Coordinates of C-alpha atoms in Angstrom, one line a residue:
Chain A
G1 CA 112.8 -36.2 38.6
W2 CA 111.9 -39.7 39.9
A3 CA 115.1 -39.8 41.9
Y4 CA 114.0 -36.5 43.6
V5 CA 110.5 -37.8 44.3
L6 CA 111.6 -41.3 45.4
S7 CA 114.1 -39.8 47.9
I8 CA 111.3 -38.0 49.6
L9 CA 109.0 -41.0 49.5
A10 CA 111.8 -43.2 51.0
A11 CA 112.2 -40.8 53.8
L12 CA 108.4 -40.8 54.4
L13 CA 108.5 -44.6 54.4
C14 CA 111.1 -44.5 57.2
V15 CA 109.0 -42.0 59.2
V16 CA 105.8 -44.1 58.9
Y17 CA 107.7 -47.3 59.8
G18 CA 109.5 -45.6 62.7
L19 CA 106.2 -44.2 64.1
I20 CA 104.3 -47.5 63.7
K21 CA 107.1 -49.5 65.4
F22 CA 108.1 -46.6 67.8
N23 CA 107.6 -48.6 71.0
D24 CA 108.1 -52.1 69.6
A25 CA 111.0 -53.5 71.5
G26 CA 110.8 -57.0 70.0
Chain B
M1 CA 138.2 -12.7 60.5
L2 CA 138.2 -11.7 64.2
A3 CA 134.5 -12.5 64.4
K4 CA 135.1 -15.9 62.9
I5 CA 137.9 -16.6 65.5
V6 CA 135.7 -15.4 68.4
L7 CA 132.8 -17.6 67.3
A8 CA 135.1 -20.6 66.8
I9 CA 136.5 -20.2 70.4
L10 CA 133.0 -19.9 71.8
Y11 CA 131.8 -22.9 69.9
I12 CA 134.8 -25.1 70.9
G13 CA 134.4 -23.9 74.5
L14 CA 130.7 -25.0 74.4
L15 CA 131.7 -28.4 73.0
L16 CA 134.3 -28.9 75.7
W17 CA 131.8 -28.0 78.5
L18 CA 129.2 -30.3 77.1
G19 CA 131.8 -33.0 76.7
Y20 CA 132.8 -32.6 80.3
K21 CA 129.2 -32.7 81.4
G22 CA 128.6 -35.9 79.5
W23 CA 131.8 -37.5 80.8
R24 CA 130.9 -36.7 84.4
E25 CA 127.4 -38.2 84.0
D26 CA 128.8 -41.3 82.2
R27 CA 131.2 -41.8 85.1
Q28 CA 128.3 -41.7 87.6
A29 CA 126.3 -44.1 85.5
G30 CA 129.3 -46.4 85.3
D31 CA 128.7 -47.4 81.7
Y32 CA 128.7 -45.0 78.8
L33 CA 126.2 -47.0 76.8
L34 CA 123.7 -47.2 79.6
A35 CA 124.1 -43.6 80.6
G36 CA 122.2 -42.4 77.5
R37 CA 119.1 -44.4 78.4
Q38 CA 118.2 -41.8 81.0
A39 CA 118.1 -38.9 78.5
S40 CA 115.0 -37.4 76.9
P41 CA 113.8 -38.9 73.6
F42 CA 114.4 -35.6 71.9
L43 CA 118.0 -35.3 73.1
L44 CA 118.6 -39.0 72.1
A45 CA 117.1 -38.4 68.7
L46 CA 119.4 -35.4 68.1
S47 CA 122.4 -37.4 69.3
Y48 CA 121.5 -40.3 67.1
G49 CA 121.4 -37.9 64.1
A50 CA 125.1 -37.3 64.6
S51 CA 125.9 -40.7 63.2
F52 CA 124.2 -39.8 59.9
I53 CA 126.2 -36.6 59.4
S54 CA 129.1 -37.2 57.1
T55 CA 131.5 -34.5 56.0
A56 CA 132.3 -36.8 53.0
A57 CA 128.7 -36.8 52.0
I58 CA 128.2 -33.0 52.3
I59 CA 131.6 -31.8 50.9
G60 CA 132.7 -34.7 48.7
F61 CA 129.4 -35.9 47.2
G62 CA 127.8 -32.4 47.4
G63 CA 130.7 -31.2 45.3
A64 CA 130.2 -34.2 42.9
A65 CA 126.5 -33.0 42.5
G66 CA 127.9 -29.5 41.8
A67 CA 129.9 -31.0 38.9
Y68 CA 127.7 -33.8 37.7
G69 CA 124.2 -32.6 38.6
F70 CA 121.0 -34.3 39.8
S71 CA 122.2 -37.8 38.8
L72 CA 123.6 -38.0 42.4
L73 CA 120.0 -37.9 43.7
W74 CA 119.8 -41.7 43.0
L75 CA 122.4 -42.0 45.8
T76 CA 120.2 -40.0 48.1
F77 CA 117.4 -42.5 47.4
L78 CA 119.7 -45.5 48.1
N79 CA 121.2 -43.8 51.2
I80 CA 117.7 -43.6 52.7
F81 CA 116.0 -46.8 51.3
V82 CA 119.0 -49.1 51.5
G83 CA 121.2 -47.3 54.0
I84 CA 118.5 -46.8 56.6
F85 CA 115.3 -48.8 55.9
I86 CA 116.8 -52.1 54.5
A87 CA 119.9 -51.8 56.8
V88 CA 117.7 -51.9 59.9
T89 CA 114.7 -54.0 58.8
V90 CA 116.6 -56.7 56.9
F91 CA 120.1 -56.6 58.5
G92 CA 120.0 -54.7 61.8
K93 CA 117.6 -56.8 63.9
R94 CA 119.1 -60.2 63.0
T95 CA 122.6 -58.8 63.4
R96 CA 121.8 -57.7 67.0
R97 CA 120.3 -61.0 67.9
M98 CA 123.0 -63.1 66.3
G99 CA 125.6 -60.8 67.9
V100 CA 124.2 -61.5 71.3
A101 CA 124.0 -65.3 70.7
L102 CA 127.6 -65.3 69.6
D103 CA 128.8 -62.6 72.1
A104 CA 130.4 -60.7 69.2
H105 CA 131.7 -57.1 69.7
T106 CA 133.0 -56.2 66.2
F107 CA 131.8 -56.9 62.7
P108 CA 134.8 -59.3 61.9
E109 CA 134.1 -61.1 65.2
L110 CA 130.5 -61.6 64.2
L111 CA 131.6 -63.2 60.9
G112 CA 134.4 -65.2 62.5
R113 CA 132.1 -66.7 65.1
R114 CA 129.3 -67.4 62.6
Y115 CA 131.7 -69.3 60.5
Q116 CA 133.8 -70.7 63.4
S117 CA 136.9 -69.4 61.7
R118 CA 139.8 -67.4 63.1
F119 CA 141.0 -66.8 59.5
V120 CA 137.7 -65.1 58.6
Q121 CA 137.9 -62.7 61.6
G122 CA 141.6 -62.0 61.1
F123 CA 141.3 -61.5 57.4
A124 CA 138.3 -59.2 57.8
G125 CA 140.1 -57.2 60.6
L126 CA 143.3 -56.9 58.5
L127 CA 141.3 -55.7 55.4
I128 CA 139.5 -53.0 57.5
F129 CA 142.7 -51.9 59.2
L130 CA 144.5 -51.5 55.9
F131 CA 141.8 -49.8 53.8
L132 CA 139.6 -47.9 56.3
P133 CA 142.2 -45.0 56.4
I134 CA 141.5 -44.3 52.7
Y135 CA 137.9 -43.5 53.7
S136 CA 139.1 -41.7 56.8
S137 CA 141.4 -39.5 54.6
A138 CA 138.3 -38.5 52.5
V139 CA 136.8 -37.1 55.7
L140 CA 140.1 -35.4 56.6
I141 CA 140.5 -33.9 53.1
G142 CA 136.9 -32.5 53.3
V143 CA 137.7 -30.6 56.5
A144 CA 141.1 -29.4 55.2
R145 CA 139.5 -28.1 52.0
F146 CA 137.0 -26.2 54.1
L147 CA 139.8 -24.7 56.3
E148 CA 141.7 -23.8 53.2
V149 CA 138.8 -22.0 51.6
N150 CA 137.1 -20.5 54.6
L151 CA 140.0 -19.5 56.8
G152 CA 142.7 -19.2 54.1
L153 CA 144.9 -21.8 55.7
N154 CA 147.5 -23.6 53.6
Y155 CA 145.9 -27.0 52.6
T156 CA 148.9 -29.1 53.8
W157 CA 149.0 -27.3 57.2
A158 CA 145.2 -27.7 57.5
L159 CA 145.7 -31.5 57.2
F160 CA 148.4 -31.5 59.9
F161 CA 146.4 -29.1 62.1
F162 CA 143.3 -31.3 62.0
I163 CA 145.0 -34.6 62.5
A164 CA 146.8 -33.1 65.5
L165 CA 143.5 -32.0 66.9
M166 CA 142.2 -35.6 66.4
A167 CA 145.3 -37.1 68.1
A168 CA 144.6 -34.9 71.1
Y169 CA 141.0 -35.8 71.1
V170 CA 141.8 -39.5 71.1
L171 CA 144.5 -39.1 73.8
A172 CA 141.9 -37.4 76.0
G173 CA 139.8 -40.5 75.8
G174 CA 137.2 -39.1 73.4
L175 CA 136.8 -42.2 71.3
K176 CA 133.4 -42.9 72.8
S177 CA 130.7 -40.6 71.4
A178 CA 129.4 -38.0 73.8
L179 CA 125.7 -37.6 74.0
Y180 CA 125.5 -33.8 74.5
T181 CA 128.2 -32.9 71.9
D182 CA 126.6 -35.1 69.4
A183 CA 123.2 -33.6 70.1
L184 CA 124.5 -30.1 69.7
Q185 CA 126.4 -30.9 66.5
S186 CA 123.5 -32.7 64.8
G187 CA 121.0 -30.0 65.9
L188 CA 123.2 -27.4 64.4
V189 CA 123.8 -29.2 61.1
F190 CA 120.2 -30.1 60.8
L191 CA 119.1 -26.4 61.2
M192 CA 121.8 -25.2 58.8
M193 CA 121.1 -27.7 56.1
A194 CA 117.4 -26.9 56.3
G195 CA 118.2 -23.2 56.2
L196 CA 120.5 -23.8 53.2
L197 CA 117.7 -25.5 51.2
V198 CA 115.2 -22.7 52.0
F199 CA 117.7 -20.0 51.2
T200 CA 118.7 -21.5 47.9
Y201 CA 115.2 -22.2 46.6
A202 CA 114.0 -18.8 47.8
K203 CA 116.8 -17.0 46.1
L204 CA 116.1 -18.8 42.8
G205 CA 112.3 -18.2 42.9
G206 CA 111.0 -21.5 44.2
V207 CA 111.5 -25.2 43.5
G208 CA 110.3 -25.4 39.8
A209 CA 112.0 -22.1 38.8
A210 CA 115.3 -23.1 40.5
H211 CA 115.4 -26.5 38.6
Q212 CA 114.4 -24.8 35.4
A213 CA 117.2 -22.2 35.8
L214 CA 119.7 -25.0 36.4
G215 CA 118.4 -26.9 33.3
D216 CA 118.9 -23.7 31.2
L217 CA 122.6 -23.7 32.1
A218 CA 123.2 -26.8 30.0
P219 CA 125.1 -24.9 27.3
Q220 CA 127.5 -23.8 30.0
V221 CA 128.7 -27.3 30.8
P222 CA 132.5 -27.2 30.8
A223 CA 134.2 -28.9 27.9
A224 CA 136.1 -31.2 30.2
L225 CA 132.8 -32.6 31.5
K226 CA 131.0 -32.5 28.1
S227 CA 133.6 -34.7 26.5
Q228 CA 133.1 -37.3 29.3
G229 CA 129.3 -37.6 28.7
M230 CA 127.8 -34.7 30.7
L231 CA 124.6 -33.4 29.1
G232 CA 123.5 -30.9 31.8
W233 CA 122.8 -30.7 35.5
T234 CA 119.1 -31.7 35.2
Q235 CA 119.5 -33.4 31.8
G236 CA 121.7 -36.2 33.2
L237 CA 124.6 -38.1 31.7
E238 CA 125.0 -39.9 28.4
T239 CA 124.3 -43.6 29.1
G240 CA 127.5 -45.7 29.0
S241 CA 129.8 -42.7 29.0
P242 CA 132.8 -42.5 31.4
L243 CA 131.0 -40.0 33.7
W244 CA 127.8 -42.1 33.6
L245 CA 129.8 -45.2 34.7
L246 CA 131.6 -43.2 37.4
V247 CA 128.4 -41.7 38.9
Y248 CA 126.2 -44.8 38.6
T249 CA 128.7 -47.7 39.3
S250 CA 131.1 -46.0 41.7
F251 CA 129.0 -43.3 43.5
V252 CA 125.4 -44.6 43.4
Y253 CA 126.0 -48.4 43.4
A254 CA 129.2 -48.8 45.5
V255 CA 128.2 -46.3 48.2
G256 CA 124.5 -47.0 48.0
I257 CA 124.9 -50.7 48.5
G258 CA 128.3 -50.8 50.4
V259 CA 126.8 -48.9 53.3
L260 CA 125.2 -52.2 54.4
A261 CA 128.6 -53.8 55.2
Q262 CA 130.3 -50.8 56.9
P263 CA 132.0 -52.2 60.0
Q264 CA 131.4 -49.1 62.1
L265 CA 127.6 -49.2 61.2
V266 CA 127.2 -52.9 61.8
V267 CA 128.5 -52.4 65.4
R268 CA 125.8 -49.8 65.9
H269 CA 123.2 -52.4 65.2
M270 CA 125.0 -54.9 67.5
S271 CA 125.1 -52.5 70.5
A272 CA 121.4 -51.4 70.3
G273 CA 119.5 -52.1 73.6
S274 CA 116.5 -53.6 71.9
D275 CA 114.5 -53.5 68.6
R276 CA 112.9 -50.3 69.9
E277 CA 116.2 -48.3 69.4
L278 CA 116.6 -49.8 65.9
N279 CA 113.0 -49.0 65.0
R280 CA 113.4 -45.4 66.2
S281 CA 116.7 -45.1 64.3
V282 CA 114.7 -45.7 61.0
L283 CA 112.5 -42.7 61.9
W284 CA 115.4 -40.3 62.7
G285 CA 117.7 -41.8 60.1
G286 CA 115.2 -41.2 57.3
I287 CA 114.7 -37.5 58.3
F288 CA 118.4 -36.8 58.9
T289 CA 119.6 -38.5 55.7
L290 CA 117.1 -36.7 53.5
C291 CA 118.2 -33.4 55.2
I292 CA 121.9 -34.1 55.0
T293 CA 122.5 -35.9 51.6
G294 CA 119.3 -34.7 49.9
V295 CA 120.0 -31.0 50.7
A296 CA 123.8 -31.3 50.0
F297 CA 123.2 -32.8 46.5
V298 CA 120.3 -30.5 45.5
V299 CA 122.1 -27.4 46.7
G300 CA 125.4 -28.6 45.3
A301 CA 123.9 -28.8 41.9
L302 CA 121.9 -25.5 42.3
S303 CA 125.1 -23.7 43.3
N304 CA 125.9 -23.6 39.6
V305 CA 123.1 -21.1 39.1
L306 CA 124.2 -18.9 42.0
F307 CA 127.8 -19.0 40.9
F308 CA 126.8 -18.2 37.4
Q309 CA 124.7 -15.2 38.5
E310 CA 127.6 -13.9 40.7
T311 CA 130.7 -14.7 38.6
G312 CA 129.5 -15.7 35.1
Q313 CA 131.1 -19.2 35.7
V314 CA 129.7 -22.5 36.8
A315 CA 130.8 -24.3 40.0
Y316 CA 133.3 -26.7 38.3
T317 CA 135.1 -23.7 36.7
V318 CA 135.1 -21.6 39.9
A319 CA 136.6 -24.5 41.8
E320 CA 139.3 -24.8 39.1
G321 CA 138.3 -28.4 38.4
N322 CA 138.7 -29.6 42.0
I323 CA 135.2 -30.6 42.9
D324 CA 136.1 -31.0 46.6
R325 CA 136.3 -27.2 46.8
I326 CA 132.8 -26.5 45.4
I327 CA 130.8 -26.7 48.7
P328 CA 133.4 -24.8 50.7
L329 CA 133.5 -22.1 48.0
F330 CA 129.7 -21.9 47.9
V331 CA 129.4 -21.6 51.6
S332 CA 132.3 -19.1 52.0
N333 CA 131.6 -16.9 49.0
L334 CA 127.8 -16.9 48.5
L335 CA 126.4 -17.1 52.0
P336 CA 126.6 -14.7 54.9
G337 CA 129.8 -14.7 56.9
W338 CA 128.2 -15.9 60.2
Y339 CA 126.7 -18.8 58.3
G340 CA 130.0 -19.8 56.8
V341 CA 131.8 -20.0 60.2
L342 CA 128.9 -21.9 61.8
F343 CA 129.0 -24.4 58.9
L344 CA 132.7 -24.8 59.2
L345 CA 132.5 -25.5 62.9
A346 CA 129.7 -28.0 62.4
M347 CA 131.8 -29.8 59.8
L348 CA 134.8 -29.8 62.2
A349 CA 132.6 -31.3 64.9
A350 CA 131.1 -33.9 62.5
A351 CA 134.5 -34.9 61.3
V352 CA 135.8 -35.3 64.9
S353 CA 132.9 -37.6 65.6
T354 CA 133.3 -39.6 62.4
L355 CA 137.0 -40.0 62.6
G356 CA 136.8 -40.9 66.3
S357 CA 134.7 -43.9 65.3
H358 CA 137.0 -44.8 62.4
F359 CA 140.1 -44.8 64.6
H360 CA 138.3 -46.9 67.2
V361 CA 137.4 -49.5 64.5
G362 CA 140.9 -49.3 63.0
G363 CA 142.5 -50.1 66.4
A364 CA 140.0 -52.9 67.3
S365 CA 140.5 -54.4 63.8
L366 CA 144.2 -54.7 64.4
G367 CA 144.2 -55.5 68.1
R368 CA 141.1 -57.6 68.7
D369 CA 140.3 -59.1 65.2
F370 CA 143.7 -59.6 63.6
Y371 CA 146.2 -59.9 66.4
E372 CA 144.2 -61.6 69.2
R373 CA 141.9 -63.8 67.1
G374 CA 143.5 -64.0 63.7
L375 CA 147.0 -64.7 65.0
G376 CA 145.7 -66.5 68.1
S377 CA 147.6 -64.2 70.6
A378 CA 144.8 -64.0 73.2
G379 CA 145.7 -62.2 76.4
Q380 CA 149.2 -61.1 75.3
G381 CA 149.2 -57.4 74.8
E382 CA 145.9 -57.0 72.9
V383 CA 145.3 -53.5 74.5
A384 CA 148.8 -52.3 73.5
I385 CA 148.3 -53.6 69.9
T386 CA 144.9 -51.9 69.8
R387 CA 146.4 -48.6 70.8
L388 CA 149.2 -49.1 68.2
G389 CA 146.4 -49.8 65.7
V390 CA 144.7 -46.5 66.5
A391 CA 148.1 -44.6 66.2
I392 CA 148.9 -46.2 62.9
T393 CA 145.3 -45.5 61.6
I394 CA 145.7 -41.8 62.4
L395 CA 149.2 -41.7 60.8
V396 CA 148.2 -43.5 57.6
T397 CA 145.0 -41.3 57.3
L398 CA 147.3 -38.3 57.3
L399 CA 149.6 -39.9 54.7
W400 CA 146.7 -40.7 52.4
G401 CA 145.5 -37.1 52.8
L402 CA 148.9 -35.8 51.7
V403 CA 149.2 -38.0 48.6
L404 CA 145.7 -38.3 47.2
P405 CA 145.0 -36.0 44.2
P406 CA 142.2 -33.3 44.0
S407 CA 138.5 -34.3 43.5
V408 CA 139.1 -37.4 45.5
I409 CA 136.7 -37.4 48.4
A410 CA 133.8 -39.1 46.7
R411 CA 136.1 -41.6 44.9
A412 CA 138.0 -42.6 48.1
T413 CA 134.7 -43.1 49.9
A414 CA 133.3 -45.2 47.0
F415 CA 136.5 -47.3 47.0
F416 CA 136.1 -48.4 50.7
F417 CA 132.3 -48.8 50.5
G418 CA 132.6 -50.9 47.3
L419 CA 135.4 -53.1 48.7
C420 CA 133.3 -53.8 51.9
A421 CA 130.4 -54.7 49.7
A422 CA 132.4 -57.1 47.6
V423 CA 134.2 -58.8 50.4
F424 CA 131.7 -58.8 53.3
L425 CA 128.1 -58.4 52.0
P426 CA 127.5 -61.9 50.6
V427 CA 128.9 -63.7 53.7
Y428 CA 127.2 -61.2 56.0
F429 CA 123.7 -61.6 54.3
L430 CA 123.9 -65.3 53.8
G431 CA 125.3 -65.9 57.2
L432 CA 122.3 -64.1 58.7
Y433 CA 119.6 -65.9 56.6
W434 CA 121.0 -69.3 55.3
K435 CA 121.7 -72.1 57.7
G436 CA 123.5 -73.9 54.9
M437 CA 126.1 -71.1 54.4
S438 CA 129.4 -72.9 55.2
K439 CA 132.8 -71.9 56.5
A440 CA 134.4 -73.0 53.2
G441 CA 131.9 -70.9 51.3
A442 CA 132.7 -67.9 53.4
L443 CA 136.5 -68.3 53.0
V444 CA 136.3 -68.7 49.2
S445 CA 133.7 -65.8 48.8
M446 CA 135.8 -63.3 50.8
L447 CA 139.1 -64.2 49.2
G448 CA 137.4 -64.3 45.7
G449 CA 135.6 -61.0 46.2
A450 CA 138.9 -59.3 47.4
G451 CA 140.9 -60.9 44.6
V452 CA 138.6 -59.9 41.8
S453 CA 138.3 -56.4 43.3
F454 CA 142.0 -55.9 43.6
F455 CA 142.8 -57.4 40.2
L456 CA 140.4 -55.0 38.4
T457 CA 141.6 -52.1 40.5
V458 CA 145.3 -52.7 39.7
F459 CA 145.0 -53.8 36.1
V460 CA 141.8 -52.6 34.5
H461 CA 140.0 -49.6 36.2
I462 CA 141.9 -46.9 34.4
K463 CA 141.7 -44.2 37.2
E464 CA 143.6 -46.4 39.7
S465 CA 145.6 -48.7 37.4
S466 CA 147.2 -45.7 35.7
A467 CA 148.0 -44.1 39.0
L468 CA 149.4 -47.3 40.5
G469 CA 151.6 -47.9 37.5
L470 CA 152.0 -51.7 38.1
C471 CA 150.0 -52.6 34.9
R472 CA 152.3 -50.3 32.8
S473 CA 155.4 -51.8 34.3
M474 CA 154.2 -55.4 33.6
F475 CA 152.3 -55.0 30.4
G476 CA 153.3 -51.7 28.9
V477 CA 149.8 -50.2 29.1
D478 CA 147.9 -48.3 31.7
S479 CA 145.0 -50.8 31.6
L480 CA 144.5 -54.2 30.2
A481 CA 141.4 -52.9 28.6
A482 CA 143.2 -49.9 27.0
G483 CA 142.8 -49.8 23.3
A484 CA 139.4 -51.6 23.3
A485 CA 137.0 -50.5 20.6
P486 CA 134.6 -47.6 21.8
G487 CA 131.4 -49.1 23.2
S488 CA 132.9 -52.6 23.6
L489 CA 132.9 -54.5 26.9
G490 CA 136.6 -53.7 27.4
A491 CA 136.1 -50.0 26.9
L492 CA 133.2 -50.1 29.5
L493 CA 135.4 -52.1 32.0
Q494 CA 138.0 -49.3 32.1
Y495 CA 135.4 -47.0 33.8
T496 CA 133.2 -49.5 35.6
D497 CA 133.7 -49.8 39.4
P498 CA 135.6 -53.0 40.1
N499 CA 133.1 -54.0 42.8
L500 CA 130.2 -54.0 40.4
I501 CA 131.8 -57.3 39.1
A502 CA 133.5 -58.4 42.4
L503 CA 130.3 -58.5 44.4
P504 CA 128.3 -60.8 42.1
A505 CA 131.4 -63.0 41.8
A506 CA 131.7 -63.3 45.6
L507 CA 128.0 -64.1 45.9
V508 CA 128.2 -66.9 43.3
L509 CA 131.3 -68.3 45.0
A510 CA 129.6 -68.2 48.4
L511 CA 126.5 -70.1 47.0
A512 CA 128.4 -72.6 44.9
V513 CA 131.0 -73.6 47.5
S514 CA 128.4 -73.8 50.3
L515 CA 126.2 -76.1 48.3
A516 CA 129.2 -78.3 47.5
T517 CA 130.6 -78.5 51.0
P518 CA 129.2 -79.9 54.3
R519 CA 126.7 -77.8 56.2
P520 CA 127.8 -76.3 59.6
E521 CA 127.1 -78.6 62.6
D522 CA 123.5 -78.5 63.9
D523 CA 124.7 -77.5 67.4
H524 CA 126.4 -74.4 66.1
I525 CA 123.6 -73.4 63.8
E526 CA 121.2 -73.8 66.8
L527 CA 123.4 -71.4 68.8
C528 CA 123.5 -68.8 66.0
W529 CA 119.7 -68.9 65.5
R530 CA 118.9 -69.0 69.2
H531 CA 117.3 -65.5 69.2
L532 CA 116.1 -65.4 65.6

């Protein structure tokens, strides 16, 4: 059950990170 | 059948038209990589999604979930957290910057220039050239199984048909990914996987009810799986059992960690235009990977309930023990016909894209990394050797497809990913982060990691050692650990992925030898760290 939930949370982490850094070109 | 063929012709026609459109625009832009910068963000996002679509993940590991259940979901978690998030934030950005500083174009070239060693580049190139075709054959087998089940083609002829299609694609210059065809393919797969999840959960009465129904099937676990440690599809696997070791050390660990050192994925980091592309790839990658592997593994496991309702048998039994056939059978027998043919075409397009990048890497590994740099033959027929490398990679991929046994897609994928992790990951990670990581440390680590991995594969890990037969011919037993007491370390080693041991060994060797040998020269380290 944790594997199921953590997979969704990991995808959410990627989405949040990607949105925050969306225009950060470094 | 006629409807399937008409749909297939229409779809391939659309792909060819989009490929031509992309090719014409690339020619006008003069540079295929820069051409994509003019496209809309939505089109780019869809195109980028194509690189996360893997027929091996959907057919091979989806089938493994059909047989072994929700334990595979730990691989979904690692695919997203390690394969996307860690890959970009910890590895990707530093890889891009060091790649620019060292003017590296391939993964072996990055390692070779970081360690100022022709041997490192040549050895890495040779290893990739020799063993990448095993992973490529896993992709080829997935498509061939789909053609066999969905169109009724003979499996061997399906292998030949698809490899001939790939050879034509490569000859036509299609090695470079085309923006529009990738966007169409990933858009189609994304919609179909999302539809598949909704269809399956709706048919089984919702999320909780579906999982409950799958759990209730535990008494139906086939005897062949029960004897190996299978408790149930939502109950998991008995800790330390052969199946537990297969799923957690080969599938979850080797594939989940090994993705970090995949040569074709490292190049993607190196060729990004800026950190912005990498940051956005985390966003799209997280969504696509959840949609591709998450859905494939959940639906693969839940297919047992639908198969049982329709036939009174679970997926493993319906597929006659060949888990590579579970997803093709599910799509072909339990879903509408139009869906099955669209799914087949999407898998074909995804496999063309994946194998195209594999063949490109295989050719470059032989021509650029091994021949030009490793053997020091710069400027003497590198292009011809690269083309020869592509041709050999295609041929060897077909040969592996012909000789590998059933239920092999996930295992073959895990073998290559695990080998890359053991040989490349310590020197790659330490090379990016530790200025004291030395050439001697890299050489010993790579050779040690490869040596431990090959020794355990040939003499201990029973699945390969018994098939190869060298251990039996030398020592009279299928594995040096054969006959070990149940539950002992020897008994566990027979089923533990060799790279679970080889990777820590390579890491220890890299650290110990680097600490005991002179640091790289300051000028070189300054060059490597110029953009970091």
